[in-house]
Coordinates of C-alpha atoms in Angstrom, one line a residue:
Chain A
M1 CA 85.6 74.2 49.2
S2 CA 82.6 71.6 49.4
D3 CA 79.9 71.7 52.0
N4 CA 81.3 68.5 53.6
E5 CA 84.8 70.0 53.8
D6 CA 83.5 73.1 55.1
R7 CA 81.5 71.3 57.9
E8 CA 84.6 69.2 58.6
L9 CA 86.8 72.2 59.1
Q10 CA 84.2 73.9 61.2
A11 CA 84.0 71.1 63.5
L12 CA 87.7 70.9 63.7
R13 CA 87.7 74.6 64.8
R14 CA 85.2 73.8 67.5
Q15 CA 87.2 71.0 68.8
L16 CA 90.3 73.1 68.9
D17 CA 88.4 75.8 70.7
D18 CA 87.2 73.3 73.2
A19 CA 90.7 71.7 73.4
F20 CA 92.5 75.0 74.2
E21 CA 89.6 76.1 76.5
T22 CA 89.8 73.0 78.6
T23 CA 93.5 72.7 78.6
R24 CA 94.4 73.6 82.2
P25 CA 97.5 73.2 84.4
R26 CA 97.2 71.0 87.5
A27 CA 95.0 72.4 90.2
G28 CA 96.9 74.8 92.4
F29 CA 99.3 75.7 89.8
E30 CA 97.9 79.2 89.2
D31 CA 98.1 80.3 92.9
D32 CA 101.4 78.4 93.4
L33 CA 103.0 80.4 90.5
W34 CA 101.5 83.7 91.7
S35 CA 103.0 83.0 95.2
R36 CA 106.4 82.2 93.7
M37 CA 106.4 85.3 91.8
Q38 CA 105.5 87.4 94.7
A39 CA 108.0 85.8 96.8
R40 CA 110.8 86.6 94.3
R41 CA 109.9 90.3 94.2
P42 CA 111.7 92.8 96.3
L43 CA 110.0 93.3 99.8
W44 CA 109.5 96.9 99.2
A45 CA 107.6 96.3 96.1
Q46 CA 105.4 93.8 97.7
V47 CA 104.5 96.2 100.5
R48 CA 104.0 99.1 98.1
D49 CA 101.7 97.0 95.9
F50 CA 99.7 95.8 99.0
L51 CA 99.2 99.3 100.2
A52 CA 97.9 100.4 96.8
G53 CA 96.1 97.4 96.2
L54 CA 92.7 98.3 97.6
V55 CA 92.8 101.8 96.0
A56 CA 93.6 100.2 92.7
A57 CA 91.0 97.6 93.3
V58 CA 88.4 100.2 93.9
R59 CA 89.4 102.2 90.9
R60 CA 88.8 99.2 88.7
V61 CA 85.2 98.9 89.7
P62 CA 83.8 102.5 89.9
A63 CA 80.9 101.6 87.6
A64 CA 80.0 98.4 89.2
P65 CA 76.8 98.2 91.2
A66 CA 77.4 99.1 94.8
A67 CA 76.2 95.7 95.8
T68 CA 79.2 94.1 94.0
V69 CA 81.4 95.9 96.3
A70 CA 79.6 95.4 99.5
V71 CA 81.1 96.2 102.8
V72 CA 79.9 94.3 105.7
L73 CA 80.6 96.0 108.9
V74 CA 81.3 94.9 112.5
L75 CA 81.3 91.2 112.6
A76 CA 83.1 91.0 115.8
I77 CA 84.9 93.2 118.4
G78 CA 88.3 92.0 119.5
I79 CA 89.4 93.0 122.9
G80 CA 93.0 93.2 123.6
I81 CA 95.6 95.6 124.8
I82 CA 98.2 97.5 123.2
S83 CA 100.8 95.1 122.0
L84 CA 103.8 94.8 124.3
R85 CA 105.0 91.4 123.0
G86 CA 107.0 92.9 120.1
P87 CA 110.6 93.7 120.4
G88 CA 111.4 97.4 120.3
G89 CA 114.8 98.6 119.5
G90 CA 116.5 101.9 118.4
G91 CA 117.8 103.6 115.6
S92 CA 116.3 104.3 112.2
S93 CA 117.5 103.8 108.6
L94 CA 114.6 105.3 106.9
S95 CA 114.5 108.4 104.9
R96 CA 112.1 110.9 106.4
E97 CA 111.8 113.2 103.4
S98 CA 108.1 112.6 102.7
G99 CA 107.1 111.6 106.1
T100 CA 108.3 114.6 108.1
A101 CA 105.5 116.7 109.3
P102 CA 105.7 120.1 110.9
F103 CA 106.0 120.0 114.7
A104 CA 102.8 120.6 116.8
G105 CA 102.0 120.1 120.4
G106 CA 104.7 119.9 123.0
A107 CA 103.6 119.9 126.7
G108 CA 104.2 116.2 127.3
A109 CA 106.8 113.7 128.1
F110 CA 107.9 113.2 124.6
G111 CA 108.4 116.9 124.0
R112 CA 107.2 118.5 120.8
L113 CA 105.5 116.1 118.5
P114 CA 105.3 116.0 114.7
A115 CA 101.8 116.7 113.5
P116 CA 100.0 114.0 111.7
A117 CA 98.5 115.0 108.3
L118 CA 96.7 113.5 105.4
Q119 CA 98.6 112.6 102.3
P120 CA 97.0 112.9 98.9
V121 CA 96.6 109.9 96.7
P122 CA 97.9 110.5 93.1
N123 CA 94.9 111.2 90.8
A124 CA 92.6 110.8 93.7
T125 CA 90.1 113.4 92.4
T126 CA 89.6 111.3 89.2
A127 CA 89.0 108.1 91.2
P128 CA 85.6 107.8 92.4
K129 CA 85.6 105.6 95.3
T130 CA 83.4 102.7 96.2
D131 CA 82.7 101.6 99.8
G132 CA 85.5 102.1 101.9
P133 CA 86.8 99.3 104.2
G134 CA 86.1 101.2 107.3
G135 CA 82.5 102.2 106.5
A136 CA 83.3 105.4 108.3
F137 CA 81.2 107.6 106.3
A138 CA 77.6 106.4 105.8
G139 CA 76.0 107.8 102.8
Q140 CA 79.3 108.8 101.2
S141 CA 80.4 105.4 100.1
T142 CA 80.5 105.9 96.3
A143 CA 82.6 109.0 96.4
G144 CA 86.3 109.8 95.5
L145 CA 88.6 111.5 97.7
Y146 CA 89.6 115.1 97.2
F147 CA 92.6 116.6 98.8
G148 CA 92.6 119.9 97.0
P149 CA 91.5 123.4 98.1
A150 CA 88.0 124.0 99.0
T151 CA 85.8 126.4 100.8
L152 CA 84.9 124.7 104.0
V153 CA 81.8 125.3 106.1
W154 CA 81.1 123.4 109.2
A155 CA 77.6 121.9 109.5
G156 CA 77.9 119.1 112.0
Q157 CA 78.2 118.4 115.8
L158 CA 81.4 117.7 117.6
N159 CA 80.4 116.8 121.2
I160 CA 83.8 115.6 122.5
H161 CA 85.0 117.2 125.7
L162 CA 88.5 116.0 126.6
T163 CA 91.3 117.9 128.2
T164 CA 94.0 115.3 127.7
A165 CA 94.6 112.1 125.7
T166 CA 97.4 109.7 125.3
V167 CA 100.0 109.8 122.7
Y168 CA 101.8 106.5 121.9
R169 CA 105.5 106.3 120.8
Y170 CA 107.5 103.6 119.3
A171 CA 111.1 103.4 118.3
E172 CA 112.1 102.4 114.7
P173 CA 112.5 98.7 114.8
T174 CA 115.9 97.2 113.8
S175 CA 116.8 94.2 111.6
A176 CA 117.4 92.2 114.7
A177 CA 113.9 92.9 115.9
A178 CA 112.6 91.9 112.5
D179 CA 114.6 88.6 112.9
Q180 CA 113.2 88.0 116.3
F181 CA 109.6 88.6 115.1
A182 CA 110.2 86.2 112.2
A183 CA 111.6 83.6 114.4
S184 CA 108.5 83.8 116.6
L185 CA 106.6 82.7 113.5
G186 CA 109.0 79.9 112.5
A187 CA 110.7 81.8 109.8
S188 CA 114.2 82.2 108.9
R189 CA 115.9 85.0 107.0
Q190 CA 116.3 84.5 103.3
P191 CA 119.7 85.6 101.7
G192 CA 119.7 88.9 99.9
P193 CA 118.8 92.5 100.4
A194 CA 115.2 93.1 101.8
G195 CA 114.9 96.2 99.4
Q196 CA 114.4 99.9 100.3
G197 CA 112.8 100.2 103.7
G198 CA 112.7 96.4 104.2
L199 CA 114.1 95.0 107.4
G200 CA 114.2 91.5 106.2
A201 CA 112.8 88.7 103.9
Y202 CA 112.1 85.4 105.6
S203 CA 110.7 81.9 104.7
G204 CA 109.0 79.4 106.9
T205 CA 107.0 76.1 106.5
G206 CA 104.4 77.0 103.8
F207 CA 104.9 80.7 103.7
V208 CA 107.2 83.7 102.9
L209 CA 107.3 86.8 105.2
G210 CA 108.6 90.3 104.8
V211 CA 109.3 92.9 107.4
A212 CA 109.5 96.6 106.8
G213 CA 110.1 99.7 109.0
T214 CA 107.9 102.6 109.1
I215 CA 107.0 103.5 105.5
P216 CA 106.9 107.4 104.8
S217 CA 104.7 107.3 101.8
P218 CA 102.0 106.3 101.9
L219 CA 102.5 106.6 105.6
R220 CA 102.3 103.2 107.4
E221 CA 103.6 101.8 110.7
P222 CA 106.3 99.1 110.6
L223 CA 104.6 96.1 108.8
F224 CA 104.9 92.4 108.3
F225 CA 103.7 90.9 105.0
L226 CA 103.0 87.2 104.9
T227 CA 102.3 85.3 101.8
P228 CA 101.2 81.6 102.2
D229 CA 101.8 78.8 99.9
R230 CA 98.2 78.3 98.9
S231 CA 98.8 74.6 98.1
T232 CA 99.3 73.7 101.7
L233 CA 96.4 75.5 103.2
P234 CA 93.6 73.8 105.1
P235 CA 90.1 74.0 103.8
P236 CA 88.3 77.3 104.1
G237 CA 86.2 78.2 107.1
P238 CA 82.4 78.9 106.8
T239 CA 83.0 82.6 106.4
A240 CA 85.8 84.8 105.2
T241 CA 86.3 86.0 108.7
D242 CA 86.5 82.6 110.1
T243 CA 89.2 81.6 107.5
A244 CA 91.1 84.8 108.2
N245 CA 90.9 84.1 112.0
A246 CA 92.1 80.6 111.6
F247 CA 94.8 81.6 109.3
L248 CA 96.1 84.4 111.7
T249 CA 95.8 82.1 114.7
A250 CA 97.8 79.4 113.0
H251 CA 100.7 81.9 112.4
N252 CA 100.2 83.5 115.9
L253 CA 99.4 86.8 114.2
L254 CA 95.9 87.6 115.6
P255 CA 96.0 91.2 116.9
T256 CA 96.5 91.6 120.6
W257 CA 95.3 95.3 120.3
P258 CA 91.6 96.3 120.2
Y259 CA 89.9 95.8 116.9
V260 CA 86.8 95.7 114.9
V261 CA 86.5 93.2 112.1
A262 CA 85.0 94.3 108.9
T263 CA 85.1 92.8 105.3
A264 CA 85.3 94.5 101.9
Q265 CA 84.9 92.7 98.7
S266 CA 86.4 93.8 95.2
A267 CA 86.0 91.5 92.3
D268 CA 87.0 88.1 93.6
V269 CA 89.1 89.2 96.5
V270 CA 87.6 89.4 99.9
R271 CA 89.6 91.6 102.4
V272 CA 89.1 91.0 106.1
L273 CA 90.2 94.0 108.1
Y274 CA 91.0 94.1 111.7
L275 CA 90.5 97.8 112.3
R276 CA 92.7 99.0 115.0
Q277 CA 91.5 101.0 118.0
F278 CA 92.9 103.0 120.8
A279 CA 91.1 103.4 124.1
V280 CA 90.4 107.0 125.1
Q281 CA 89.1 107.7 128.5
G282 CA 85.8 109.5 128.4
V283 CA 85.2 108.7 124.7
G284 CA 85.8 104.8 124.3
Q285 CA 87.4 103.1 121.6
V286 CA 88.7 105.2 118.6
Y287 CA 89.8 104.0 115.2
T288 CA 93.3 104.5 113.7
V289 CA 93.3 106.0 110.0
D290 CA 95.8 105.7 107.4
A291 CA 97.4 108.3 105.2
V292 CA 94.1 109.1 103.4
G293 CA 91.9 109.0 106.5
E294 CA 90.7 105.4 106.0
R295 CA 90.2 103.1 109.0
H296 CA 92.9 100.5 108.9
G297 CA 94.8 97.8 110.9
L298 CA 95.7 94.4 109.9
E299 CA 94.4 93.0 106.6
V300 CA 93.8 89.5 105.1
D301 CA 93.1 89.0 101.6
L302 CA 91.4 85.8 100.3
R303 CA 90.4 84.5 96.9
G304 CA 88.4 81.4 96.5
G305 CA 88.0 81.3 100.3
Q306 CA 91.8 80.8 100.9
P307 CA 94.2 83.4 102.2
L308 CA 96.3 85.1 99.4
Q309 CA 98.3 87.4 101.9
A310 CA 98.2 89.1 105.3
V311 CA 99.6 92.5 106.0
G312 CA 99.7 94.0 109.6
P313 CA 101.5 96.2 112.0
L314 CA 104.8 94.7 113.3
P315 CA 104.4 94.4 117.0
V316 CA 106.4 97.1 118.6
T317 CA 106.7 98.5 122.2
L318 CA 104.4 101.5 122.6
E319 CA 105.2 104.1 125.3
P320 CA 102.3 106.1 126.5
A321 CA 102.2 109.8 127.5
D322 CA 99.5 112.2 128.2
Y323 CA 99.2 115.4 126.2
P324 CA 96.7 118.2 126.5
I325 CA 94.0 118.4 123.8
I326 CA 92.4 121.4 122.1
S327 CA 88.7 121.8 122.4
A328 CA 86.1 121.0 120.0
G329 CA 85.5 124.5 119.0
Q330 CA 89.3 125.0 118.4
A331 CA 89.3 121.8 116.3
V332 CA 86.5 123.3 114.1
K333 CA 88.3 126.6 113.7
S334 CA 91.4 124.7 112.7
A335 CA 89.7 122.5 110.2
L336 CA 88.1 125.4 108.5
A337 CA 91.5 127.3 108.4
L338 CA 93.8 124.3 107.5
S339 CA 95.8 124.4 104.2
P340 CA 94.8 121.8 101.8
A341 CA 96.8 118.6 101.7
G342 CA 96.8 118.5 97.9
P343 CA 96.9 120.8 94.8
S344 CA 93.8 122.2 93.2
S345 CA 92.4 119.7 90.6
I346 CA 88.8 120.9 90.5
E347 CA 87.8 124.4 89.1
P348 CA 86.1 126.4 90.4
I349 CA 87.1 125.6 93.9
P350 CA 84.3 123.8 95.4
T351 CA 82.4 124.7 98.6
V352 CA 82.2 121.7 101.0
R353 CA 80.0 121.3 104.0
L354 CA 81.8 119.3 106.6
T355 CA 79.1 117.4 108.3
A356 CA 80.9 114.8 110.4
A357 CA 84.0 114.6 112.7
E358 CA 85.3 112.1 115.0
L359 CA 88.4 111.5 117.2
I360 CA 90.8 109.1 115.6
Y361 CA 94.4 108.1 115.9
A362 CA 96.9 108.8 113.1
L363 CA 100.6 108.2 112.6
A364 CA 103.3 110.9 112.5
I365 CA 106.9 110.2 112.3
G366 CA 109.8 112.3 113.6
G367 CA 113.5 111.6 114.3
D368 CA 114.1 108.2 115.7
H369 CA 110.6 107.7 116.9
S370 CA 107.1 107.6 115.5
F371 CA 103.8 108.4 117.3
Y372 CA 100.3 107.5 117.3
E373 CA 98.6 110.7 118.0
P374 CA 94.8 111.7 118.6
A375 CA 93.4 113.8 115.9
F376 CA 90.1 115.2 114.7
L377 CA 89.0 113.9 111.3
F378 CA 86.4 116.1 109.6
S379 CA 84.5 114.9 106.6
G380 CA 82.0 116.2 104.1
T381 CA 80.9 115.4 100.5
F382 CA 80.4 117.5 97.3
T383 CA 79.5 116.9 93.7
H384 CA 81.4 118.0 90.7
N385 CA 80.3 117.0 87.1
G386 CA 78.1 114.3 88.5
I387 CA 80.7 112.7 90.6
T388 CA 80.4 112.7 94.4
Y389 CA 83.7 113.4 96.2
V390 CA 84.7 113.1 99.9
K391 CA 86.7 115.9 101.4
R392 CA 88.5 115.0 104.6
V393 CA 90.3 117.3 106.9
L394 CA 92.6 116.1 109.6
V395 CA 93.3 118.4 112.6
P396 CA 95.9 117.3 115.2
A397 CA 94.2 117.2 118.6
V398 CA 97.3 117.8 120.8
A399 CA 97.5 121.4 122.0
P400 CA 100.2 123.3 120.4
Chain B
M1 CA 101.4 103.0 87.7
V2 CA 100.4 104.3 84.4
A3 CA 96.7 104.9 84.1
D4 CA 96.1 102.7 81.1
R5 CA 98.1 99.9 82.4
P6 CA 96.1 97.4 84.5
P7 CA 97.5 95.8 87.6
F8 CA 99.7 92.9 86.6
E9 CA 97.7 90.4 88.7
D10 CA 94.7 91.2 86.4
L11 CA 96.7 90.1 83.3
Y12 CA 97.9 87.1 85.2
R13 CA 94.5 85.8 86.2
E14 CA 93.2 86.5 82.7
F15 CA 95.8 85.0 80.7
M16 CA 97.6 82.4 82.6
R17 CA 95.4 79.6 81.6
R18 CA 95.4 80.6 78.0
I19 CA 99.1 81.0 77.9
Y20 CA 99.5 77.5 79.5
A21 CA 97.2 76.0 76.8
Y22 CA 99.2 77.7 74.1
V23 CA 102.5 76.4 75.5
R24 CA 100.9 73.0 76.2
A25 CA 100.2 72.6 72.6
Q26 CA 103.8 73.1 71.7
V27 CA 105.5 70.9 74.2
S28 CA 105.4 67.2 75.0
T29 CA 104.7 67.2 78.8
A30 CA 102.6 69.2 81.3
A31 CA 105.7 69.7 83.5
D32 CA 107.5 71.4 80.5
A33 CA 104.4 73.5 79.9
E34 CA 104.2 74.6 83.6
D35 CA 107.9 75.4 83.5
I36 CA 107.6 77.5 80.4
T37 CA 104.4 79.1 81.6
A38 CA 106.1 80.1 84.9
Q39 CA 109.1 81.6 83.0
V40 CA 106.7 83.5 80.7
F41 CA 105.0 85.2 83.7
M42 CA 108.3 85.8 85.6
N43 CA 109.7 87.6 82.6
A44 CA 106.5 89.5 81.9
Y45 CA 106.3 90.5 85.5
Q46 CA 109.8 91.9 85.4
A47 CA 109.2 93.7 82.2
Y48 CA 105.7 95.0 82.9
G49 CA 107.2 98.5 83.8
R50 CA 108.1 98.9 80.3
F51 CA 104.9 97.6 78.8
E52 CA 103.3 100.3 76.6
A53 CA 99.4 99.6 76.3
R54 CA 99.3 102.1 73.3
N55 CA 101.8 100.0 71.3
T56 CA 100.3 96.6 71.7
T57 CA 97.6 94.6 73.5
P58 CA 98.3 92.9 76.7
A59 CA 97.5 89.5 74.9
A60 CA 99.9 90.2 72.1
W61 CA 102.7 91.2 74.4
L62 CA 102.1 88.2 76.6
F63 CA 101.9 85.7 73.8
R64 CA 105.1 87.2 72.2
I65 CA 106.9 86.4 75.4
A66 CA 105.3 82.9 75.5
R67 CA 106.4 82.3 72.1
N68 CA 109.9 83.4 72.6
A69 CA 110.0 81.3 75.7
T70 CA 108.8 78.4 73.9
L71 CA 111.3 78.7 71.1
D72 CA 114.0 79.0 73.8
H73 CA 112.9 75.8 75.4
F74 CA 113.3 74.1 71.9
R75 CA 116.6 75.5 71.4
A76 CA 117.7 74.4 74.8
H77 CA 115.9 71.0 75.1
G78 CA 113.4 70.0 72.6
R79 CA 114.6 70.2 69.0
R80 CA 115.8 66.8 68.8
E81 CA 112.8 65.4 70.4
R82 CA 110.5 67.4 68.2
L83 CA 112.4 66.1 65.2
R84 CA 112.3 62.5 66.5
R85 CA 108.5 62.8 67.0
T86 CA 107.9 64.3 63.6
I87 CA 109.8 61.6 61.8
E88 CA 108.3 58.8 63.8
H89 CA 104.9 60.4 63.7
Q90 CA 104.2 58.9 67.2
P91 CA 101.9 60.2 69.8
M92 CA 103.9 62.3 72.4
A93 CA 105.2 60.5 75.3
E94 CA 103.4 61.7 78.6
V95 CA 105.6 61.5 81.5
D96 CA 103.4 63.4 83.9
P97 CA 100.7 61.0 85.3
A98 CA 99.1 63.9 87.3
G99 CA 99.1 66.1 84.3
V100 CA 97.3 63.4 82.3
A101 CA 94.6 63.1 84.9
E102 CA 94.0 66.7 84.9
E103 CA 93.8 67.3 81.2
R104 CA 90.9 66.4 79.0
I105 CA 91.8 63.1 77.5
Q106 CA 89.8 63.6 74.5
Y107 CA 91.6 66.8 73.5
R108 CA 95.2 65.7 74.4
A109 CA 95.4 63.8 71.1
L110 CA 94.3 66.7 69.1
L111 CA 96.8 68.9 70.7
A112 CA 99.4 66.4 69.9
Y113 CA 98.5 66.7 66.3
V114 CA 98.9 70.4 66.6
A115 CA 102.3 70.0 68.1
R116 CA 103.5 68.1 65.1
L117 CA 102.5 70.7 62.6
P118 CA 105.4 72.8 61.0
E119 CA 106.3 75.6 63.4
R120 CA 104.5 78.6 61.8
Q121 CA 101.4 76.4 61.2
R122 CA 101.5 75.3 64.8
D123 CA 101.8 78.8 65.9
A124 CA 98.9 80.1 63.8
I125 CA 96.6 77.4 65.2
S126 CA 97.8 77.8 68.7
L127 CA 97.6 81.6 68.9
R128 CA 94.3 81.8 67.1
H129 CA 92.7 79.4 69.4
S130 CA 94.1 80.9 72.3
G131 CA 92.0 84.0 71.6
L132 CA 94.2 86.3 69.6
S133 CA 92.8 88.3 66.5
F134 CA 94.3 87.5 63.1
E135 CA 95.9 90.9 63.3
E136 CA 97.6 89.9 66.5
V137 CA 98.7 86.6 65.1
G138 CA 99.9 88.3 62.0
A139 CA 102.0 90.8 64.2
L140 CA 103.5 88.0 66.2
L141 CA 104.4 85.9 63.2
S142 CA 105.7 89.0 61.3
C143 CA 103.1 88.8 58.5
S144 CA 99.9 90.8 57.6
E145 CA 96.5 90.0 58.9
D146 CA 95.5 88.5 55.5
A147 CA 98.7 86.3 55.5
A148 CA 97.9 85.1 59.0
K149 CA 94.3 84.0 57.8
M150 CA 95.8 82.1 54.9
L151 CA 98.4 80.5 57.1
Y152 CA 95.8 79.6 59.6
H153 CA 93.5 78.0 57.0
R154 CA 96.4 76.0 55.5
A155 CA 97.3 74.9 59.1
L156 CA 93.8 73.8 59.7
K157 CA 93.7 71.7 56.5
A158 CA 97.1 70.3 57.3
L159 CA 95.8 69.4 60.8
R160 CA 92.7 67.9 59.4
D161 CA 94.8 65.7 57.0
S162 CA 97.1 64.8 59.8
V163 CA 94.2 63.6 62.1
R164 CA 92.8 61.6 59.1
E165 CA 95.9 59.9 58.6
G166 CA 96.3 59.1 62.3
M167 CA 92.9 57.6 62.3
A168 CA 93.3 55.5 59.3

């Protein structure tokens, strides 16, 4: 091959590289197609993947500098009331196999209550965790969660003096209730089954919507799941929170319950979290936590400044009832004696100093109703093979 | 999810544009390329549960789906059109003005020449410049890595000759 021919072919290669590199579909095609793919998936799969999404995202960036997974806390405090706008309804079509908890306290209007409990995340002990969206545990933001057995030592302060607290109960929403909620957003039911646990799949102008009942594992309250057509969205706001607020407002989905806004970023996705709170007399606003003890509520994911999806609690009617609460001392004793939520995965069994505790609300399901119940969430960290882990212990606050 | 299998959205975001470019080099319109790309990822999404990362790379897996989808497209719609283009040796008709506007004009003609190459040569060029290794190209075209290299170099020379003739 002559030098000239060689140079000619080299130039052609470069042109081909450039041609393939710069050949792109029309603007918006990538997100359009992704939305279409999401919309065609079974509702249950959409919800499951969303719930696993942040954990997966966090797993993908354990080695990233902490600054790349920044958590910005407390941008605004929303003031509202427990939502009473959503339809209630009776009956349940859900399997309770993995969501049933042992019964706990009983001296209240709802009778004996199922006990809230943490649910282990598969492989959690091998998944060092970056900053959690709730930012609940300052200084522990790069640790993974450990649910296995540990020798626990209490080394903190728990100064909560309560004798009673409110438990909230809701009936499992029906398909008719899901239809009513969808109609309030301007969406109509799509043909076909909604999938396991799903109450309905809907479409409206510029979005698709899924509604699911209480999810046993990972435990979540009834949810809506809204995916917009990204080609029809207005320009982004000045901040992620502004965009999320505008998006939720446009769809009449801004929470009516008390919340604190936080943002978490993973790779190119920004998640705006509306962390749900309940008012506790004598304590103030306390957070709700999910199945692994993370603060949670309604979440809006954004990419490129534009909403990708929103997931939040389906509005349901909450009935309140006061229950007697165990003392702080009893809570500490219970925390140290509680059986581990997960199997042993670290040898030898670690010793963990629990250094923080707070009153929170956690979900528990039982029979035809589910309950938001007060509980004490203890936490501490330990290091194993150079990896820092968080150990959390959840103690039901309702007196047995 | 299997530990060594990344979330599907990661694959989608990494490969969607490359797959589109590969498909676009095979078909005559941007609209066809979008349709086929959409079909590729719909199929891949459904099949992802069966994807075994230890048996193949995500790139090779996706491009295999893309290649099959493109061949299906030609079987269903495009064989006669491709034959006509080859015989007439005319630039491809572009029926999507929006697509024209969004593609780099200077490279569209080059990809049109690629599209007129014989099938295996076209595939070798397209797969290679979509970022696949020669080993992956060979696996997709059912030949060895060395054979894929030879095929690619023959295709490159054929492309050069075709461009020369077109400019003459």
